[in-house]
Coordinates of N, CA and C in Angstrom, one line a residue:
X1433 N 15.8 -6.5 28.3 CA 16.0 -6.3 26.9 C 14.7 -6.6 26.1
X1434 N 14.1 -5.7 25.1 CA 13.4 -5.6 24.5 C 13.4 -6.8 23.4
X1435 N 12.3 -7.5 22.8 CA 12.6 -8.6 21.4 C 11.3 -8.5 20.8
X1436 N 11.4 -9.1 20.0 CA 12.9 -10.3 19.0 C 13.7 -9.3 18.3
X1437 N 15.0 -9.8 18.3 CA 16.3 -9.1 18.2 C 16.1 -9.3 16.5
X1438 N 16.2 -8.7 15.8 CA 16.1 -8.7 14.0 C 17.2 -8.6 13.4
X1439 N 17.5 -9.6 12.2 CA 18.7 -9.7 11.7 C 18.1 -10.0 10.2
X1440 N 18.7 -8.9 9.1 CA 17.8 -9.0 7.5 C 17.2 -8.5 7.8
X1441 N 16.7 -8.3 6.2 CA 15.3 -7.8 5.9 C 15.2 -8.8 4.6
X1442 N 13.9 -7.8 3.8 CA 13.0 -8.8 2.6 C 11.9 -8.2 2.3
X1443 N 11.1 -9.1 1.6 CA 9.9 -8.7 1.0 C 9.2 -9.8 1.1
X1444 N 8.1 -10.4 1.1 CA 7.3 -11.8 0.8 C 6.0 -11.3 -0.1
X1445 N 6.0 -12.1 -1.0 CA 5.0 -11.5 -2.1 C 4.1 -12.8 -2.1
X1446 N 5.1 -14.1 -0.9 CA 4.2 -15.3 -1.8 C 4.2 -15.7 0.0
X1447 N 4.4 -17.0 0.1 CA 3.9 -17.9 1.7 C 5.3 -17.8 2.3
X1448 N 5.5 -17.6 3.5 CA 7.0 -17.1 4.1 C 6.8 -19.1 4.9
X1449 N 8.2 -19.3 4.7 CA 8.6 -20.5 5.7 C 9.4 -20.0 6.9
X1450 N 8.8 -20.3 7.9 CA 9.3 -19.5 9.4 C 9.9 -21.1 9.6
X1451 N 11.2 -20.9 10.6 CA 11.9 -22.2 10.7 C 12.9 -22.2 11.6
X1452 N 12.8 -22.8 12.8 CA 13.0 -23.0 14.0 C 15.1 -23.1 13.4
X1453 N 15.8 -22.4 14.3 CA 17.8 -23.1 14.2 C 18.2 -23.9 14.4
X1454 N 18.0 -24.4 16.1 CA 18.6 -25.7 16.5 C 17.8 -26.8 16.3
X1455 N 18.7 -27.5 15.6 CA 18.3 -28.9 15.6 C 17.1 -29.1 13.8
X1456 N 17.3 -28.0 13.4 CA 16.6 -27.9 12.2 C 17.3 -27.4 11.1
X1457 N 17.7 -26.7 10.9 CA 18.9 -25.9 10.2 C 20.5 -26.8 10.6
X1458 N 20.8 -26.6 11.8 CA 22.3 -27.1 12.3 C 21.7 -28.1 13.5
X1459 N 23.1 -28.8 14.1 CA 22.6 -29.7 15.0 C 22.4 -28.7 16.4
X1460 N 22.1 -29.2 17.2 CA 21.2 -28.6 18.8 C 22.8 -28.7 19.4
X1461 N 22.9 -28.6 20.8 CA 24.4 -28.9 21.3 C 23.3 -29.2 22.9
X1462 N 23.7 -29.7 23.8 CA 23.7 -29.8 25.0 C 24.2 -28.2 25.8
X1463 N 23.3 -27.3 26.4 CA 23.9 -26.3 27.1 C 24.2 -25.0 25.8
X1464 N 23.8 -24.7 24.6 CA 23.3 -24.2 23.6 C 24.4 -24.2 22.5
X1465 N 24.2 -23.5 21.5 CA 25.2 -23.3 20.6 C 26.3 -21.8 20.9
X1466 N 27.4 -22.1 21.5 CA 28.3 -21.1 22.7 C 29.1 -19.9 21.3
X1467 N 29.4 -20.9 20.3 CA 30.2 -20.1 19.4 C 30.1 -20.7 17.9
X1468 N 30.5 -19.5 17.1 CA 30.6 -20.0 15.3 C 31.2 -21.5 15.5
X1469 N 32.5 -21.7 16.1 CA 33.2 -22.7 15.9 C 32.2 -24.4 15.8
X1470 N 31.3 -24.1 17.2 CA 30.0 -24.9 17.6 C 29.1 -25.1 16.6
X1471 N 29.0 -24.9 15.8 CA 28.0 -24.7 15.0 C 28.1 -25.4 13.8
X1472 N 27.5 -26.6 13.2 CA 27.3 -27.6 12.4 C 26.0 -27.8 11.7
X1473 N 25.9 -27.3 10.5 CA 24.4 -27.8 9.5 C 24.5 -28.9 9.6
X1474 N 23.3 -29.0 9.3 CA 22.7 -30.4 9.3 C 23.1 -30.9 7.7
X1475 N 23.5 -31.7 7.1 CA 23.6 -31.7 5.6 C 22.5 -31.8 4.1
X1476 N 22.1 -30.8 3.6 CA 20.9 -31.0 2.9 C 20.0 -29.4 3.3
X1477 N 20.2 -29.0 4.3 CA 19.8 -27.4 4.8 C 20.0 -26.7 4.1
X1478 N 21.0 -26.5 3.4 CA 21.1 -25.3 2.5 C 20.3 -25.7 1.1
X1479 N 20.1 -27.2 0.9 CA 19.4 -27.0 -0.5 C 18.3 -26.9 -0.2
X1480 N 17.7 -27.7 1.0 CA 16.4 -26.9 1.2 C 15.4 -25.8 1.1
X1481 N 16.6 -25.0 1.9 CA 16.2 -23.8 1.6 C 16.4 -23.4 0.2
X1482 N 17.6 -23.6 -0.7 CA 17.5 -23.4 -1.9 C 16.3 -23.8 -2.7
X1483 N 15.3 -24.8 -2.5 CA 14.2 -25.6 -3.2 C 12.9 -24.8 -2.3
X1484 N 13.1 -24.2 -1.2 CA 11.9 -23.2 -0.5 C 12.0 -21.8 -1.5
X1485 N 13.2 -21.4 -1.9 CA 13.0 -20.5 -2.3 C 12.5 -20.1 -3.9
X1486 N 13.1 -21.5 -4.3 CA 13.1 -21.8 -5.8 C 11.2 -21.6 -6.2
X1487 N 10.3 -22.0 -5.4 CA 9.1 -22.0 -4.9 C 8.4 -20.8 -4.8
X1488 N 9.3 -19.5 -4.4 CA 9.0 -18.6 -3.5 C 8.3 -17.8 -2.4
X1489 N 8.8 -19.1 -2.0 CA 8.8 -19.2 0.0 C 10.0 -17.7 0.0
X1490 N 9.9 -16.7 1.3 CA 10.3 -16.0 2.2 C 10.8 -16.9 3.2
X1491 N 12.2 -16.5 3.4 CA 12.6 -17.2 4.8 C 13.0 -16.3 5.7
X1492 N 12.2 -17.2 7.2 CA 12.5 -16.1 8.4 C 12.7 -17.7 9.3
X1493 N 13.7 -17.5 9.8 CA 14.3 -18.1 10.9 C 13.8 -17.4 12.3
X1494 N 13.3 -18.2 12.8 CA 12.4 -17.7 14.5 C 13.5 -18.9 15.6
X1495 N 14.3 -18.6 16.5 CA 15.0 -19.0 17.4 C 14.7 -18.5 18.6
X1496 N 14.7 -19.5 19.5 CA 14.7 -19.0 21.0 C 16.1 -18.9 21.5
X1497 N 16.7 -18.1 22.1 CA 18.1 -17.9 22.8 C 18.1 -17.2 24.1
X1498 N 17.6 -18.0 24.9 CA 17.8 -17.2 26.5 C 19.2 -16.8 26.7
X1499 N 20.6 -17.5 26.2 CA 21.4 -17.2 27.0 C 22.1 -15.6 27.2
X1500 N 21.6 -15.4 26.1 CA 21.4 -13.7 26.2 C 21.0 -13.0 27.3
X1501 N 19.6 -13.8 27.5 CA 19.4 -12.6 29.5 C 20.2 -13.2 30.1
X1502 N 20.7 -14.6 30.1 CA 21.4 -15.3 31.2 C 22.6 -14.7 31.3
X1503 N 23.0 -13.8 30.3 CA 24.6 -12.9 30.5 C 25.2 -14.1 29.7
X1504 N 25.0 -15.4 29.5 CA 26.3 -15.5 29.2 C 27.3 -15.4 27.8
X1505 N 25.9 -15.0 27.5 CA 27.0 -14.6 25.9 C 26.1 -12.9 25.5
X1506 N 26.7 -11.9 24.2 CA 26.3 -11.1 23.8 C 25.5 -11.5 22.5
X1507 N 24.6 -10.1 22.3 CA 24.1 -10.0 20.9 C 25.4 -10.1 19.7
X1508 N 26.6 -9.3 19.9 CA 27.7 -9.8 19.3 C 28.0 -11.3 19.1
X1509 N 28.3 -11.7 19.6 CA 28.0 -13.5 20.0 C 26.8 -14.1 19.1
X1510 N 25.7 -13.3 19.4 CA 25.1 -14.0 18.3 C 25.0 -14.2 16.9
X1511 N 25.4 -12.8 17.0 CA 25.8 -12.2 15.5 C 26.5 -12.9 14.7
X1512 N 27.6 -13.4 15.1 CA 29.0 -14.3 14.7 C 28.3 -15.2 14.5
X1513 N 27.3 -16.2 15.7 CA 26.7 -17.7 15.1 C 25.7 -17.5 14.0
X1514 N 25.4 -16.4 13.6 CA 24.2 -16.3 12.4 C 24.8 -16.1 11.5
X1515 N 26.0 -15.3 11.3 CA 26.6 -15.4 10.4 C 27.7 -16.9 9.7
X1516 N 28.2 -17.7 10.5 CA 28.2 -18.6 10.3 C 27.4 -19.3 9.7
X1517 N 26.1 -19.7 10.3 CA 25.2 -20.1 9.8 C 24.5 -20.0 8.3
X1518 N 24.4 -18.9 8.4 CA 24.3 -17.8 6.7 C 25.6 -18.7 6.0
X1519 N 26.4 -18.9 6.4 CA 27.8 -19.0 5.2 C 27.9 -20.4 5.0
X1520 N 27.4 -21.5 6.1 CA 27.4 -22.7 6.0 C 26.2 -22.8 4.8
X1521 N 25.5 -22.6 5.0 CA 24.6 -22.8 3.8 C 24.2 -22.3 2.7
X1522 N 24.8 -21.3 2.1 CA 25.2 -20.9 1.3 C 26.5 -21.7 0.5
X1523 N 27.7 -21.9 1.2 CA 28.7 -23.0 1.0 C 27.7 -24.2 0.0
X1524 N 26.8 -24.5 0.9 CA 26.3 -25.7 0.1 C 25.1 -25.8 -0.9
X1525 N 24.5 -24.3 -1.1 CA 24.1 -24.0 -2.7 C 23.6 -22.9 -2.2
X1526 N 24.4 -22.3 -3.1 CA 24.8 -20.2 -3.6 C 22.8 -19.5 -3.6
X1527 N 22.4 -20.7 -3.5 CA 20.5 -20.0 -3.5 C 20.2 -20.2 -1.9
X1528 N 20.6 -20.3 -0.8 CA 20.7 -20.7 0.1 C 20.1 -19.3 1.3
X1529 N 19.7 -19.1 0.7 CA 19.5 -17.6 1.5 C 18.3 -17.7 2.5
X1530 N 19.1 -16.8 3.7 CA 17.9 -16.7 4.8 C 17.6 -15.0 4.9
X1531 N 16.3 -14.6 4.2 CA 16.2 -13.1 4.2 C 16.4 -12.8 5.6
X1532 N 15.7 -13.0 7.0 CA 15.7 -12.7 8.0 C 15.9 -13.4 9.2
X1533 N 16.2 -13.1 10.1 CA 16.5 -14.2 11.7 C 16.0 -13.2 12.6
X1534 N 14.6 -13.5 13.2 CA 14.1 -13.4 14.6 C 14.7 -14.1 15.5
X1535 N 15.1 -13.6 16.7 CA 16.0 -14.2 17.5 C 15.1 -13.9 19.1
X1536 N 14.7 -14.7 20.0 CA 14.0 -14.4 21.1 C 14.7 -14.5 22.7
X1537 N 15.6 -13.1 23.1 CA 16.6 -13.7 24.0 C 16.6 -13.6 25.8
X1538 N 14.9 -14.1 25.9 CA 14.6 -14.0 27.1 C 14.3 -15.7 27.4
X1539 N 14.3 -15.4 28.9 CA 14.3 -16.9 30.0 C 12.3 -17.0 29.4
X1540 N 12.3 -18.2 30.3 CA 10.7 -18.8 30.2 C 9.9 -17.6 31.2
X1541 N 10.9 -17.1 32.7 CA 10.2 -16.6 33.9 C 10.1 -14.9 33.1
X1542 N 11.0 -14.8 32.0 CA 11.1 -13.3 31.5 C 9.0 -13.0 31.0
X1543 N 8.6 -14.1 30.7 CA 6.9 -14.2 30.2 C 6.7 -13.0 28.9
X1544 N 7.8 -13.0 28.1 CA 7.8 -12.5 26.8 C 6.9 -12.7 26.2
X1545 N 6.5 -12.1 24.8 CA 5.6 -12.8 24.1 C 6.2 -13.1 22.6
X1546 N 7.4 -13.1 22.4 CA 8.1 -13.7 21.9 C 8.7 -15.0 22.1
X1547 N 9.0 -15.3 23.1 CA 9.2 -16.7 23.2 C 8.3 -18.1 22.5
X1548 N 8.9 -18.8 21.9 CA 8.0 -19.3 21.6 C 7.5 -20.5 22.8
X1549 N 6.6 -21.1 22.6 CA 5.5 -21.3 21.9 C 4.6 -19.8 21.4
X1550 N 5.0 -19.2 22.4 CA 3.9 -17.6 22.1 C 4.3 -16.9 20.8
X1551 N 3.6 -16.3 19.3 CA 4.0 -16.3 18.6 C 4.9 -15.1 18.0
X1552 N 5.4 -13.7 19.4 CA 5.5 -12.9 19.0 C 6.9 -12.5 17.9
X1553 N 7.8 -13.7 17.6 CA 8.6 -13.4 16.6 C 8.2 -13.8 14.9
X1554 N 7.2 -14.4 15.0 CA 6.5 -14.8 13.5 C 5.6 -13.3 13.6
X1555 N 5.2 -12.7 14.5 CA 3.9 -11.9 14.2 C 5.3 -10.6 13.2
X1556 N 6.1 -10.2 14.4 CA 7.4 -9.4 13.6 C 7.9 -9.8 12.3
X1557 N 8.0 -11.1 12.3 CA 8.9 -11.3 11.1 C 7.8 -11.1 9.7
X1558 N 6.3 -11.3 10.1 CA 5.5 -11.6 9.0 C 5.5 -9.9 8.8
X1559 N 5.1 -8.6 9.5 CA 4.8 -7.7 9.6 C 6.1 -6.9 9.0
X1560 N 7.1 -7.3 9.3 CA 8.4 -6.7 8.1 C 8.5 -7.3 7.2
X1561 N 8.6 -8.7 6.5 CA 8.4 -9.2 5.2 C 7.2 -8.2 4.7
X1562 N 6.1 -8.4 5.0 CA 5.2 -7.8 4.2 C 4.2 -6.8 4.8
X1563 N 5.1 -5.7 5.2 CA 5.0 -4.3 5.4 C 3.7 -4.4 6.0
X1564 N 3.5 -5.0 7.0 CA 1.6 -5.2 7.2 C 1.7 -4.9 9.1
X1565 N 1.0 -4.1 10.0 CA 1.1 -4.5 11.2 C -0.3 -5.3 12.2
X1566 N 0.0 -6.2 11.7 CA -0.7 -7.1 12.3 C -0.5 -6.8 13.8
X1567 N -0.9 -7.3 14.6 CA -1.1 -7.3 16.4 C -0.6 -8.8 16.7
X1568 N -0.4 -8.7 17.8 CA -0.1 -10.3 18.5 C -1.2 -10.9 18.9
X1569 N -1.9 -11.7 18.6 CA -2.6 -11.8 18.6 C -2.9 -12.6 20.1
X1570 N -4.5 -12.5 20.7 CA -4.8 -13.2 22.2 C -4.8 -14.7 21.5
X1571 N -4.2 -15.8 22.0 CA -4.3 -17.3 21.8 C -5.2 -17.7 22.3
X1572 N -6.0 -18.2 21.8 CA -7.0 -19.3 23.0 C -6.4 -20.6 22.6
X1573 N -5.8 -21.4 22.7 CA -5.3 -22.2 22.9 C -5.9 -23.6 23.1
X1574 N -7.0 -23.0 23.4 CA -8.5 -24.4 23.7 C -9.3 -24.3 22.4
X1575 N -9.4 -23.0 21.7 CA -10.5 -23.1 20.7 C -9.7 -23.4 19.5
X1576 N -10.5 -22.8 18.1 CA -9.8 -23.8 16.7 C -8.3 -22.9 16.6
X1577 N -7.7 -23.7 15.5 CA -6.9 -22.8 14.9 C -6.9 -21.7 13.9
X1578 N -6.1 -20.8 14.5 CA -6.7 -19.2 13.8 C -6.3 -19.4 12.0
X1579 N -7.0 -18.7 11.6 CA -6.4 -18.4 10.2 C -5.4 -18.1 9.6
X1580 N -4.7 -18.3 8.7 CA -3.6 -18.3 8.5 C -3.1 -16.9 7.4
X1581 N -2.1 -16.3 7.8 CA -2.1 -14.7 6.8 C -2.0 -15.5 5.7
X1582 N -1.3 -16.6 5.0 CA -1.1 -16.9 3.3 C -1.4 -18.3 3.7
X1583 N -2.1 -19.1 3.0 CA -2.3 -20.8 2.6 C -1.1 -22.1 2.9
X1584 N 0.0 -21.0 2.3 CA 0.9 -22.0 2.9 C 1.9 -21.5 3.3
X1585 N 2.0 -20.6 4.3 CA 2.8 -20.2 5.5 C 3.0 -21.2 6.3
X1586 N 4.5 -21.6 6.5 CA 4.4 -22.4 7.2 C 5.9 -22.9 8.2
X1587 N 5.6 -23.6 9.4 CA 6.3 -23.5 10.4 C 7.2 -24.7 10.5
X1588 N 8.7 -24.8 10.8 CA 9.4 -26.3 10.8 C 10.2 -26.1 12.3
X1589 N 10.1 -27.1 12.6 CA 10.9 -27.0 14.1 C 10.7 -28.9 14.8
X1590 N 11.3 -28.7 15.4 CA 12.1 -30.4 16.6 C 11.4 -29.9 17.6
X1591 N 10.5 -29.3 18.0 CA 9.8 -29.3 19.3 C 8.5 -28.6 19.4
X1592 N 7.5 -28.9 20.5 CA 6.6 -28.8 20.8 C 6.5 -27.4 20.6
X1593 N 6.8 -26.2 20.9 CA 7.3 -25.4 21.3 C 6.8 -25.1 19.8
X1594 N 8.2 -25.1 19.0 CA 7.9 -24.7 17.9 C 6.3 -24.4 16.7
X1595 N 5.8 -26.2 17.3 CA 4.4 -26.2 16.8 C 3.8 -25.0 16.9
X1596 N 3.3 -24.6 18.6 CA 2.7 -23.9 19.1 C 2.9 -22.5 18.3
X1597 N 3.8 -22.3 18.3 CA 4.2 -20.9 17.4 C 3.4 -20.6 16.2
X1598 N 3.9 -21.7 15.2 CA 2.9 -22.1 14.1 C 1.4 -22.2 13.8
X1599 N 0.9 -22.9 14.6 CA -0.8 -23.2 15.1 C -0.9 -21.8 15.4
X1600 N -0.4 -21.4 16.2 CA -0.9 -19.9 16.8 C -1.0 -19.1 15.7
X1601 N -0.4 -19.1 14.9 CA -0.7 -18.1 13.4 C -1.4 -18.5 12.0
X1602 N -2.1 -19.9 12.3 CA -2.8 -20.2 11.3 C -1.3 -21.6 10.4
X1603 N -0.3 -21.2 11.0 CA 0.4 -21.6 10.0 C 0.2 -23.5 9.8
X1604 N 1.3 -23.8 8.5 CA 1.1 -25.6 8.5 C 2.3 -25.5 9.4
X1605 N 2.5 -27.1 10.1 CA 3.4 -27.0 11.1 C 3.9 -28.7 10.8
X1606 N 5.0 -28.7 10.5 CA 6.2 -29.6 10.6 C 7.2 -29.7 11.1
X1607 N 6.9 -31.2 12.0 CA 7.5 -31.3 13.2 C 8.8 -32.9 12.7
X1608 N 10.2 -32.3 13.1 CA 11.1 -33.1 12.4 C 11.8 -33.9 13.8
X1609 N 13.0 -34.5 13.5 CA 13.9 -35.0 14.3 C 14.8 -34.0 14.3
X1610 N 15.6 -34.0 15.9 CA 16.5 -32.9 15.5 C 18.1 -33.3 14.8
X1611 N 18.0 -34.7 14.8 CA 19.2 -35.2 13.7 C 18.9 -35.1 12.1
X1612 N 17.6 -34.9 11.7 CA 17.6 -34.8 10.4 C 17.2 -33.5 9.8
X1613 N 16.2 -32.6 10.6 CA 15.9 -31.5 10.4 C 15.2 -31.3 9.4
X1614 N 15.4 -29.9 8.5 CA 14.6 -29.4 7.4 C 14.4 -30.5 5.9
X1615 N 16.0 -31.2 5.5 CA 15.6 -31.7 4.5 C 14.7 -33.5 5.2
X1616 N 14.4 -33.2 6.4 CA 13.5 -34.5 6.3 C 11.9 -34.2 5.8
X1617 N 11.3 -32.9 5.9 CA 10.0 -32.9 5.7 C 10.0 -31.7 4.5
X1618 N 11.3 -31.6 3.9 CA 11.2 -30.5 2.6 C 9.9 -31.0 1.7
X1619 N 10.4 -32.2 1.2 CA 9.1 -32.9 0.0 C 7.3 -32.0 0.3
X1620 N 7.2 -32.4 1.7 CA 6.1 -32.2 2.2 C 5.9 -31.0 2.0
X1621 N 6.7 -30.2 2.5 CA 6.5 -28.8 2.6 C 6.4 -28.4 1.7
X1622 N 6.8 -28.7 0.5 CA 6.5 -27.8 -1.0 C 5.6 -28.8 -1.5
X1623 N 4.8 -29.5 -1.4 CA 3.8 -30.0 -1.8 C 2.3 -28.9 -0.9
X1624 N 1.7 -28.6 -2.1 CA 0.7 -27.6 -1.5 C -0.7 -28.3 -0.8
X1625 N -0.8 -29.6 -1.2 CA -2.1 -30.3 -0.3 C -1.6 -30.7 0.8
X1626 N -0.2 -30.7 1.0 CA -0.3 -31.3 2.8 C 0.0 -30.0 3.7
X1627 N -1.3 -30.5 4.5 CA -1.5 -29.4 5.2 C -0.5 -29.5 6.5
X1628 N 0.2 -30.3 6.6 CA 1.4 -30.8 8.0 C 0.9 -31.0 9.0
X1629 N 1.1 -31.4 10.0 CA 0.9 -32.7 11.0 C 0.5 -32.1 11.8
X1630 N -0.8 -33.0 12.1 CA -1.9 -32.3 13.5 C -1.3 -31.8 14.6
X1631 N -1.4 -30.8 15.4 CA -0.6 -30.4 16.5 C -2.6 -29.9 17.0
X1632 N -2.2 -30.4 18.6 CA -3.1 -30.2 19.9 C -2.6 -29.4 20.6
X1633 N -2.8 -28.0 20.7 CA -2.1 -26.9 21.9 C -2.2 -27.8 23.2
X1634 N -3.5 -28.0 23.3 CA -3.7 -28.6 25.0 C -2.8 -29.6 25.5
X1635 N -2.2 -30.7 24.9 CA -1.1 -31.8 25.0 C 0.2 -31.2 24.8
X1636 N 0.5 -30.3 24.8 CA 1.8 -29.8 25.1 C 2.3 -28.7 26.6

């Protein structure tokens, strides 16, 4: 199977906030998130994003989901947990909106370039927000960090993983708990001098 699987569209006229699902948006589960029922915001997620967008930030949700090659669930399947997701936070303020969801549904051995740490569902999601076709770019990984398409594009996620995604496109990169999630490093993130927290490709 071909990726990242796309869900929405949009426009971004201003800095897009790309933002990791589990454990950032909703809580993580042990063995993934199987069904809508499973699926729990974190409390404060939806205003977040309501106060990202109040800003305007573009939202693009970047997830990794192997269980899709693994067979054990469908794109259907996913479909239902994003839609939940969409509705849980929206429930908790009507500005809550996520224009789009990159979804990446290969194993680590699949050697995608969507998977993250590799950046190829930010390079997608930035190139349909803003009608642009950028390339994926080669990582060097040892040298600096690349430039960033907008100043404050920027990346949220509970794991290493996530960073790497971010760094790889220039972006700021905030790295949370996966019990508190987005509204723990919101402040930061809409504050335009913090540039977000040093991340080392090589130590990961």
């Amino acid at each position: 199977m071909e990726g990242p699987i796309v869900d929405g569209s949009g426009s971004a006229t201003g800095p897009i906030a790309f933002i990791d699902r589990d454990g950032v948006l909703n809580y993580g589960r042990n063995g993934y998130v199987n069904h809508p029922n499973e699926l729990i915001m974190i409390p404060g997620s939806g205003n977040a994003i309501a106060r990202l967008r109040a800003k305007g930030y573009t939202i693009c949700v970047v997830t990794n989901q192997s269980p899709i090659m693994r067979g054990l669930w469908t794109v259907e399947r996913l479909q239902s947990i994003h839609n939940k997701l969409r509705q849980q936070l929206i429930e908790e303020n009507p500005d809550a909106v996520i224009d789009i969801i990159m979804t990446c549904p290969h194993r680590n051995r699949d050697r995608c370039g969507c998977r993250k740490p590799w950046p190829g569902m930010l390079v997608k999601g930035n190139n349909i927000l803003r009608d642009e076709r950028q390339p994926n770019r080669r990582i060097d990984w040892a040298g600096p960090k690349p430039e960033s398409w907008h100043p404050l594009d920027t990346m949220v996620g509970d794991r290493k993983s996530d960073m790497g995604a971010g760094w790889a496109v220039g972006a700021r990169t905030f790295e949370v708990s996966d019990k508190l999630g987005l509204p723990q490093v919101i402040d930061r993130v809409l504050d335009e001098h913090d540039a977000g927290d040093f991340y080392d490709p090589m130590r990961w």
